[in-house]
Short mmCIF file of C-alpha atoms in Angstrom, two decimals:
data_model
loop_
_atom_site.label_atom_id
_atom_site.label_comp_id
_atom_site.label_asym_id
_atom_site.label_seq_id
_atom_site.Cartn_x
_atom_site.Cartn_y
_atom_site.Cartn_z
CA MET I 1 -33.48 -8.37 -11.01
CA ARG I 2 -34.92 -8.91 -14.28
CA GLN I 3 -32.78 -9.18 -17.36
CA PRO I 4 -32.47 -6.13 -19.53
CA SER I 5 -32.74 -6.72 -23.24
CA TRP I 6 -29.06 -6.95 -24.75
CA PRO I 7 -28.54 -7.01 -28.37
CA THR I 8 -26.35 -9.32 -30.16
CA SER I 9 -25.17 -9.86 -33.71
CA GLU I 10 -25.17 -13.19 -35.60
CA ALA I 11 -21.66 -12.26 -36.60
CA ASN I 12 -20.66 -13.04 -33.20
CA LEU I 13 -21.85 -16.62 -33.10
CA GLU I 14 -18.68 -18.43 -34.27
CA ARG I 15 -16.24 -15.99 -32.65
CA PRO I 16 -14.09 -16.81 -29.54
CA LEU I 17 -16.12 -14.60 -27.15
CA SER I 18 -19.59 -15.34 -28.32
CA GLY I 19 -22.13 -14.95 -25.50
CA ILE I 20 -19.95 -12.52 -23.23
CA ARG I 21 -21.63 -9.36 -22.44
CA VAL I 22 -19.51 -6.27 -22.08
CA LEU I 23 -20.72 -3.15 -20.64
CA ASP I 24 -18.32 -0.22 -21.68
CA VAL I 25 -18.40 2.84 -19.43
CA SER I 26 -15.13 4.25 -20.70
CA ARG I 27 -14.39 7.07 -22.96
CA VAL I 28 -11.47 8.46 -25.07
CA LEU I 29 -9.16 5.81 -26.16
CA ALA I 30 -7.53 3.16 -23.86
CA GLY I 31 -10.84 1.78 -22.42
CA PRO I 32 -12.88 1.97 -25.82
CA LEU I 33 -10.04 0.29 -27.74
CA CYS I 34 -9.94 -2.55 -25.22
CA THR I 35 -13.80 -3.03 -25.58
CA MET I 36 -13.46 -2.83 -29.33
CA VAL I 37 -11.13 -5.74 -29.34
CA LEU I 38 -13.43 -7.67 -27.23
CA ALA I 39 -16.18 -7.04 -29.52
CA ASP I 40 -14.10 -7.96 -32.63
CA LEU I 41 -13.34 -11.20 -30.83
CA GLY I 42 -17.21 -11.61 -30.43
CA ALA I 43 -18.35 -10.05 -27.20
CA ASP I 44 -21.62 -8.15 -27.20
CA VAL I 45 -20.54 -4.70 -26.22
CA VAL I 46 -23.03 -2.08 -25.03
CA LYS I 47 -21.24 1.34 -25.00
CA ILE I 48 -22.66 3.87 -22.37
CA GLU I 49 -22.12 7.55 -23.28
CA PRO I 50 -23.23 10.56 -21.15
CA PRO I 51 -25.62 12.88 -22.94
CA ARG I 52 -22.90 15.05 -24.54
CA GLY I 53 -21.13 11.77 -25.80
CA ASP I 54 -17.56 10.43 -25.52
CA GLU I 55 -15.08 13.21 -25.61
CA THR I 56 -13.47 11.96 -28.92
CA ARG I 57 -16.56 12.84 -30.75
CA ARG I 58 -15.40 16.44 -30.47
CA TRP I 59 -11.56 16.04 -30.87
CA GLY I 60 -11.32 17.27 -34.54
CA PRO I 61 -11.01 18.54 -37.16
CA PRO I 62 -11.04 16.48 -39.14
CA PHE I 63 -14.77 15.27 -38.70
CA HIS I 64 -16.71 12.63 -40.45
CA MET I 65 -20.60 13.11 -40.39
CA ASP I 66 -21.37 14.13 -36.97
CA SER I 67 -18.28 13.06 -35.03
CA ALA I 68 -14.58 13.54 -35.11
CA ALA I 69 -12.64 10.99 -37.11
CA TYR I 70 -10.91 10.06 -33.92
CA TYR I 71 -13.97 8.55 -32.47
CA TYR I 72 -14.39 6.12 -35.27
CA ALA I 73 -10.86 4.52 -34.42
CA ALA I 74 -12.06 2.78 -31.22
CA ASN I 75 -15.78 2.22 -31.29
CA ARG I 76 -17.01 -0.17 -34.05
CA ASN I 77 -18.93 -3.31 -33.24
CA LYS I 78 -20.83 -1.59 -30.24
CA TRP I 79 -24.32 -0.92 -29.29
CA GLY I 80 -24.58 2.68 -28.54
CA VAL I 81 -26.64 3.88 -25.49
CA SER I 82 -26.81 7.44 -23.98
CA LEU I 83 -27.46 7.41 -20.25
CA ASP I 84 -27.41 10.21 -17.78
CA LEU I 85 -26.11 8.31 -14.51
CA LYS I 86 -27.22 11.17 -12.43
CA ASP I 87 -30.79 10.73 -13.40
CA ALA I 88 -32.77 8.23 -11.60
CA HIS I 89 -34.44 6.41 -14.58
CA ASP I 90 -31.27 6.27 -16.47
CA ARG I 91 -29.34 5.08 -13.29
CA HIS I 92 -32.02 2.17 -12.95
CA VAL I 93 -31.36 1.12 -16.67
CA PHE I 94 -27.54 1.32 -15.88
CA ASP I 95 -27.81 -0.78 -12.86
CA GLU I 96 -29.82 -3.66 -14.63
CA LEU I 97 -27.37 -3.69 -17.40
CA VAL I 98 -24.56 -4.04 -14.70
CA GLY I 99 -26.52 -7.13 -13.30
CA ALA I 100 -26.62 -8.88 -16.60
CA ALA I 101 -23.02 -8.13 -17.74
CA ASP I 102 -20.00 -10.32 -17.73
CA VAL I 103 -17.66 -7.66 -18.02
CA VAL I 104 -17.63 -3.92 -16.93
CA VAL I 105 -14.94 -1.47 -18.31
CA GLN I 106 -14.50 1.94 -16.82
CA ASN I 107 -11.86 4.59 -16.81
CA PHE I 108 -13.17 7.30 -14.29
CA PRO I 109 -10.91 8.60 -11.70
CA GLN I 110 -11.90 6.86 -8.36
CA ASP I 111 -13.69 9.70 -6.97
CA VAL I 112 -16.02 10.11 -9.93
CA ALA I 113 -16.38 6.24 -10.31
CA VAL I 114 -17.66 6.09 -6.67
CA ARG I 115 -20.14 8.89 -7.33
CA LEU I 116 -21.30 7.37 -10.42
CA GLY I 117 -21.41 3.80 -9.16
CA THR I 118 -18.86 2.40 -11.86
CA ASP I 119 -16.27 1.34 -9.25
CA TYR I 120 -15.46 -2.36 -8.55
CA GLU I 121 -17.17 -2.30 -4.96
CA SER I 122 -20.51 -0.99 -6.39
CA VAL I 123 -20.47 -3.04 -9.60
CA ALA I 124 -19.32 -6.42 -7.70
CA ALA I 125 -22.15 -5.90 -5.00
CA ALA I 126 -24.82 -5.84 -7.82
CA ASN I 127 -23.16 -8.75 -9.87
CA PRO I 128 -21.12 -11.16 -7.95
CA ARG I 129 -19.76 -12.95 -11.09
CA VAL I 130 -18.61 -9.72 -12.83
CA VAL I 131 -15.33 -9.14 -14.34
CA HIS I 132 -14.42 -5.46 -13.60
CA LEU I 133 -11.61 -3.59 -15.39
CA THR I 134 -10.49 -0.31 -14.35
CA VAL I 135 -8.18 1.80 -16.72
CA SER I 136 -6.47 4.46 -14.77
CA GLY I 137 -3.50 6.91 -15.06
CA PHE I 138 -1.40 6.03 -12.29
CA GLY I 139 -2.84 2.87 -10.58
CA PRO I 140 -4.52 2.20 -7.44
CA GLU I 141 -2.03 4.15 -5.43
CA GLU I 142 -3.15 7.31 -7.09
CA PRO I 143 -6.63 6.52 -8.11
CA ASP I 144 -7.73 10.07 -8.55
CA ARG I 145 -4.82 11.36 -10.61
CA ARG I 146 -5.77 12.05 -14.11
CA GLY I 147 -3.61 10.41 -16.90
CA TYR I 148 -3.11 11.78 -20.33
CA ASP I 149 -0.93 10.14 -23.05
CA VAL I 150 1.35 12.87 -23.66
CA ILE I 151 1.98 13.50 -19.83
CA VAL I 152 2.59 9.77 -19.43
CA GLN I 153 4.99 9.75 -22.44
CA ALA I 154 6.98 12.31 -20.71
CA LEU I 155 6.88 10.80 -17.08
CA GLY I 156 7.41 7.38 -18.27
CA GLY I 157 10.68 7.64 -20.13
CA ILE I 158 9.23 7.34 -23.78
CA MET I 159 10.07 10.94 -24.61
CA ALA I 160 13.54 10.70 -23.17
CA VAL I 161 14.40 8.23 -25.84
CA THR I 162 12.56 9.64 -28.81
CA GLY I 163 13.89 12.44 -31.05
CA GLU I 164 17.14 13.23 -32.56
CA ALA I 165 20.35 12.93 -30.72
CA GLY I 166 21.11 16.20 -28.94
CA GLY I 167 17.68 17.49 -29.80
CA PRO I 168 14.46 18.01 -27.53
CA PRO I 169 12.52 14.99 -26.44
CA VAL I 170 9.61 14.24 -28.92
CA LYS I 171 6.42 12.20 -28.15
CA VAL I 172 5.70 9.22 -30.43
CA GLY I 173 3.52 10.47 -33.22
CA PHE I 174 0.31 8.48 -32.19
CA PRO I 175 -1.04 7.78 -28.63
CA ILE I 176 1.21 4.88 -27.87
CA CYS I 177 0.51 4.71 -24.05
CA ASP I 178 -3.23 4.74 -24.45
CA ILE I 179 -3.02 1.84 -27.12
CA ALA I 180 -0.72 -0.20 -25.12
CA THR I 181 -2.96 0.29 -22.11
CA GLY I 182 -6.06 -0.75 -24.10
CA LEU I 183 -4.33 -3.87 -25.21
CA TYR I 184 -3.03 -4.94 -21.82
CA GLY I 185 -6.76 -4.18 -20.60
CA THR I 186 -7.92 -6.73 -23.24
CA ILE I 187 -5.49 -9.36 -21.98
CA ALA I 188 -6.54 -8.67 -18.44
CA VAL I 189 -10.14 -9.07 -19.16
CA LEU I 190 -9.58 -12.51 -21.03
CA GLY I 191 -7.37 -13.71 -18.09
CA ALA I 192 -10.14 -12.62 -15.57
CA LEU I 193 -12.76 -14.26 -17.48
CA ARG I 194 -10.90 -17.55 -17.41
CA THR I 195 -10.57 -17.17 -13.67
CA ARG I 196 -14.17 -16.08 -13.29
CA ASP I 197 -15.46 -19.14 -15.17
CA ARG I 198 -13.35 -21.51 -12.89
CA THR I 199 -14.06 -19.74 -9.53
CA GLY I 200 -17.48 -18.31 -10.14
CA SER I 201 -16.70 -15.20 -8.33
CA ALA I 202 -16.11 -11.43 -9.34
CA GLN I 203 -12.52 -10.49 -10.59
CA GLN I 204 -11.16 -7.04 -10.29
CA VAL I 205 -8.37 -6.08 -12.81
CA GLU I 206 -6.75 -2.85 -13.45
CA VAL I 207 -4.25 -1.47 -16.02
CA SER I 208 -2.71 2.15 -15.95
CA LEU I 209 -1.10 4.28 -18.41
CA TYR I 210 2.06 4.73 -16.48
CA ASP I 211 2.70 1.04 -15.92
CA SER I 212 2.09 0.36 -19.73
CA SER I 213 4.43 3.20 -20.47
CA VAL I 214 7.11 1.80 -18.43
CA SER I 215 6.56 -1.83 -19.94
CA LEU I 216 7.25 -0.33 -23.48
CA LEU I 217 10.86 0.68 -22.45
CA THR I 218 11.77 -3.10 -22.67
CA ASN I 219 15.29 -3.18 -23.89
CA GLN I 220 15.85 0.46 -22.95
CA ALA I 221 14.83 -0.35 -19.46
CA MET I 222 17.21 -3.42 -19.19
CA ASN I 223 19.98 -1.21 -20.37
CA TRP I 224 19.73 0.90 -17.23
CA LEU I 225 18.27 -1.69 -14.76
CA LEU I 226 20.99 -4.36 -15.40
CA CYS I 227 23.89 -2.16 -16.89
CA GLY I 228 23.35 1.25 -15.37
CA GLU I 229 23.40 2.89 -18.69
CA GLU I 230 21.15 5.85 -19.16
CA PRO I 231 19.28 5.53 -22.49
CA THR I 232 19.46 8.64 -24.78
CA ARG I 233 17.86 9.87 -27.73
CA LEU I 234 19.36 8.53 -30.97
CA GLY I 235 17.05 9.54 -33.74
CA GLY I 236 16.26 6.58 -35.92
CA ASP I 237 19.15 4.43 -34.56
CA HIS I 238 18.88 1.54 -32.39
CA PRO I 239 20.66 1.66 -28.94
CA ASN I 240 21.91 -2.00 -29.24
CA VAL I 241 22.44 -2.75 -32.72
CA THR I 242 24.10 -0.74 -35.66
CA PRO I 243 23.81 0.11 -38.44
CA TYR I 244 20.00 -0.09 -37.72
CA GLY I 245 18.32 3.06 -38.66
CA THR I 246 17.54 5.80 -41.31
CA TYR I 247 20.00 7.37 -43.67
CA PRO I 248 19.66 10.12 -46.30
CA THR I 249 19.97 9.39 -49.90
CA LYS I 250 20.36 11.51 -53.05
CA ASP I 251 16.52 12.08 -53.14
CA GLY I 252 15.15 10.93 -49.62
CA PHE I 253 15.71 8.50 -47.02
CA ILE I 254 16.44 4.60 -46.76
CA VAL I 255 15.94 2.52 -43.56
CA VAL I 256 18.60 -0.32 -42.92
CA ALA I 257 18.28 -2.97 -40.35
CA ALA I 258 21.49 -4.96 -40.46
CA GLY I 259 20.88 -6.95 -37.32
CA THR I 260 23.20 -9.86 -38.04
CA GLU I 261 26.93 -10.05 -38.95
CA ASP I 262 25.97 -11.76 -42.37
CA GLN I 263 23.68 -8.74 -43.05
CA PHE I 264 26.55 -6.12 -42.08
CA LEU I 265 28.81 -7.96 -44.55
CA ALA I 266 26.18 -7.80 -47.22
CA LEU I 267 25.53 -4.14 -46.50
CA VAL I 268 29.26 -3.27 -46.71
CA GLY I 269 29.62 -5.14 -49.93
CA CYS I 270 26.49 -3.28 -51.30
CA LEU I 271 28.07 0.16 -50.35
CA GLU I 272 31.51 -1.07 -51.73
CA LEU I 273 33.05 -0.20 -48.41
CA ASP I 274 35.02 -3.24 -48.01
CA ASP I 275 37.74 -1.49 -46.04
CA LEU I 276 35.18 -1.65 -42.87
CA LEU I 277 35.56 -5.35 -42.80
CA THR I 278 39.24 -5.16 -41.46
CA ASP I 279 38.75 -1.92 -39.28
CA PRO I 280 38.87 -2.84 -35.97
CA ARG I 281 36.36 -0.25 -34.83
CA PHE I 282 33.70 -2.07 -37.03
CA THR I 283 34.31 -5.96 -36.81
CA THR I 284 31.80 -6.69 -34.05
CA ASN I 285 28.42 -5.26 -33.18
CA ALA I 286 29.89 -4.03 -29.77
CA ASN I 287 32.63 -2.30 -31.63
CA ARG I 288 30.33 -0.74 -34.02
CA ILE I 289 28.28 0.64 -30.97
CA ALA I 290 31.31 1.95 -29.42
CA HIS I 291 32.04 3.84 -32.81
CA ARG I 292 28.43 4.69 -33.82
CA ASP I 293 29.27 8.18 -34.83
CA GLU I 294 32.10 7.31 -37.18
CA LEU I 295 30.38 4.48 -38.82
CA ARG I 296 27.23 6.57 -39.35
CA ALA I 297 29.47 9.19 -41.13
CA LEU I 298 30.86 6.78 -43.41
CA LEU I 299 27.67 5.04 -44.22
CA THR I 300 25.96 8.48 -44.77
CA SER I 301 28.43 9.54 -47.26
CA ALA I 302 28.02 6.30 -49.31
CA PHE I 303 24.03 6.42 -49.21
CA ALA I 304 24.08 10.14 -50.48
CA GLY I 305 25.54 9.20 -53.77
CA ARG I 306 22.27 7.35 -55.15
CA THR I 307 18.51 7.42 -55.06
CA THR I 308 16.43 5.77 -52.56
CA GLU I 309 14.88 3.42 -55.31
CA ASP I 310 18.38 2.45 -56.56
CA TRP I 311 19.51 1.56 -53.05
CA GLN I 312 16.31 -0.20 -52.34
CA ALA I 313 16.80 -2.46 -55.22
CA SER I 314 20.57 -3.08 -54.41
CA LEU I 315 19.95 -3.83 -50.77
CA ALA I 316 16.92 -6.19 -51.54
CA ALA I 317 19.17 -8.11 -53.95
CA ALA I 318 21.89 -8.24 -51.39
CA GLY I 319 19.60 -9.74 -48.68
CA VAL I 320 19.92 -6.65 -46.44
CA PRO I 321 16.59 -5.64 -44.55
CA SER I 322 15.70 -2.19 -45.96
CA ALA I 323 12.75 0.18 -46.60
CA THR I 324 11.59 3.49 -47.85
CA VAL I 325 9.76 5.73 -45.41
CA ARG I 326 6.13 5.74 -46.38
CA ASP I 327 3.49 8.46 -45.42
CA VAL I 328 0.55 7.30 -43.73
CA SER I 329 -1.77 7.27 -47.03
CA ALA I 330 0.85 5.16 -48.67
CA ALA I 331 1.12 2.83 -45.73
CA LEU I 332 -2.61 2.47 -45.67
CA SER I 333 -2.82 1.87 -49.43
CA ALA I 334 0.20 -0.71 -49.79
CA PRO I 335 -0.35 -4.19 -50.65
CA GLU I 336 0.68 -5.27 -47.04
CA ALA I 337 -2.35 -3.18 -45.64
CA ARG I 338 -4.66 -6.21 -45.34
CA THR I 339 -6.46 -5.04 -42.28
CA VAL I 340 -7.93 -1.90 -43.94
CA THR I 341 -11.65 -2.42 -44.70
CA THR I 342 -15.05 -0.67 -44.55
CA VAL I 343 -18.18 -1.32 -42.45
CA THR I 344 -21.63 0.01 -43.52
CA HIS I 345 -23.67 2.32 -41.25
CA PRO I 346 -27.34 2.47 -42.31
CA ASP I 347 -27.33 6.29 -42.39
CA TYR I 348 -23.84 7.21 -43.36
CA GLY I 349 -22.80 4.47 -45.69
CA ASP I 350 -19.50 2.70 -45.82
CA ILE I 351 -16.84 3.90 -43.08
CA ALA I 352 -13.25 2.91 -43.37
CA GLN I 353 -11.82 0.82 -40.42
CA LEU I 354 -8.57 -0.77 -39.35
CA MET I 355 -9.39 -4.37 -38.24
CA THR I 356 -7.84 -5.94 -35.22
CA PRO I 357 -4.83 -7.59 -36.34
CA ILE I 358 -5.59 -11.07 -35.48
CA LEU I 359 -6.31 -14.04 -37.60
CA VAL I 360 -8.74 -16.37 -36.30
CA ASN I 361 -8.88 -19.83 -38.43
CA GLY I 362 -7.06 -17.82 -41.36
CA SER I 363 -9.35 -14.96 -41.34
CA TYR I 364 -9.47 -11.29 -40.01
CA LEU I 365 -12.30 -10.44 -37.83
CA GLU I 366 -14.49 -8.40 -40.17
CA PRO I 367 -16.33 -5.45 -38.58
CA TYR I 368 -20.16 -6.10 -38.24
CA LEU I 369 -21.40 -2.79 -36.64
CA ALA I 370 -20.24 0.67 -37.67
CA PRO I 371 -19.49 3.05 -34.62
CA PRO I 372 -22.80 4.17 -33.42
CA ARG I 373 -24.19 7.60 -33.43
CA LEU I 374 -24.76 9.15 -29.96
CA GLY I 375 -27.62 6.95 -28.35
CA GLU I 376 -28.27 5.17 -31.80
CA HIS I 377 -29.48 1.90 -29.88
CA ASN I 378 -31.27 3.45 -26.97
CA GLY I 379 -34.60 1.66 -28.16
CA LEU I 380 -32.66 -1.64 -28.45
CA VAL I 381 -31.21 -1.60 -24.84
CA GLY I 382 -33.86 -1.65 -22.07
CA HIS I 383 -36.40 -3.91 -20.68
CA GLU I 384 -37.62 -6.99 -22.62
#
């Protein structure tokens, strides 16, 4: 099989994955996020979209130019190609790309993947050295079961521990299961590439939204698995450390994280609640957890007397970890927001992006290609 032309960028030459070719046949978020991180790390990624485009192009408002803002979150540094895998000519182009790829990433349900030829068996038959990643909802035991972030947050325990005490379950305010699955997918591909290079044979890896959701329970899972304690919703509080959460002030909110005994002593001194130091209910973290509600009531009363700015200054001076609650615009405009940048599209101009938060030799991996228009690079990907 002759090699199709596979575009590359000079920006990748010194990056860790330089020379790796990734064929992205995924859509929405988990798969595209995985391939975007691989592209940031230097892989040459060709994104295949159906004639209607990735679903996230239509997930708006808001919209930027001809696609929803959502699409721009996970598709930079890719060469965009539109193919109808049911069309014989387009199918031939796709098959040749499969034969030239180091990695193929797809997230169709198994029945669709087999029909389109994006499943592992089909891809490995065409390319015996390929790394094949499937992103699924519920893993190989339920290959045709569709997965959606909010559904998996509900089924996977995340909503059970998110929200105010006594209130309804709440999903995390961003698609945390999709994001975690995409990042686990990146890790899986990197490990599989290492094995492929050592053995010379195709590698099959898979990550699912449900497995990723459960993995995020971390300490909450251990509270039940090891101790039989069913985690509950605690609002901004921490299940294993207190005081560690959000408190109302005279004009807003302050977040406090007194994770050590020294920090608790400093907090008590700052709040002028010295009696708490000899109160047996609060002398250890375990005691404070047992009397969480009483401690919260005392701290809430004290915090209500001053403004957030006043408390922030006092707590910082006392060495107590604390923060104001920023909105998204403030978080993205803050001095700490070092990964906010832009990438230039030849037709659209500068497009804002959030860089992958990895420093390589002291520098972030700046974007080199704007998220492509639908089919933008059809003329660059094909036969040489």
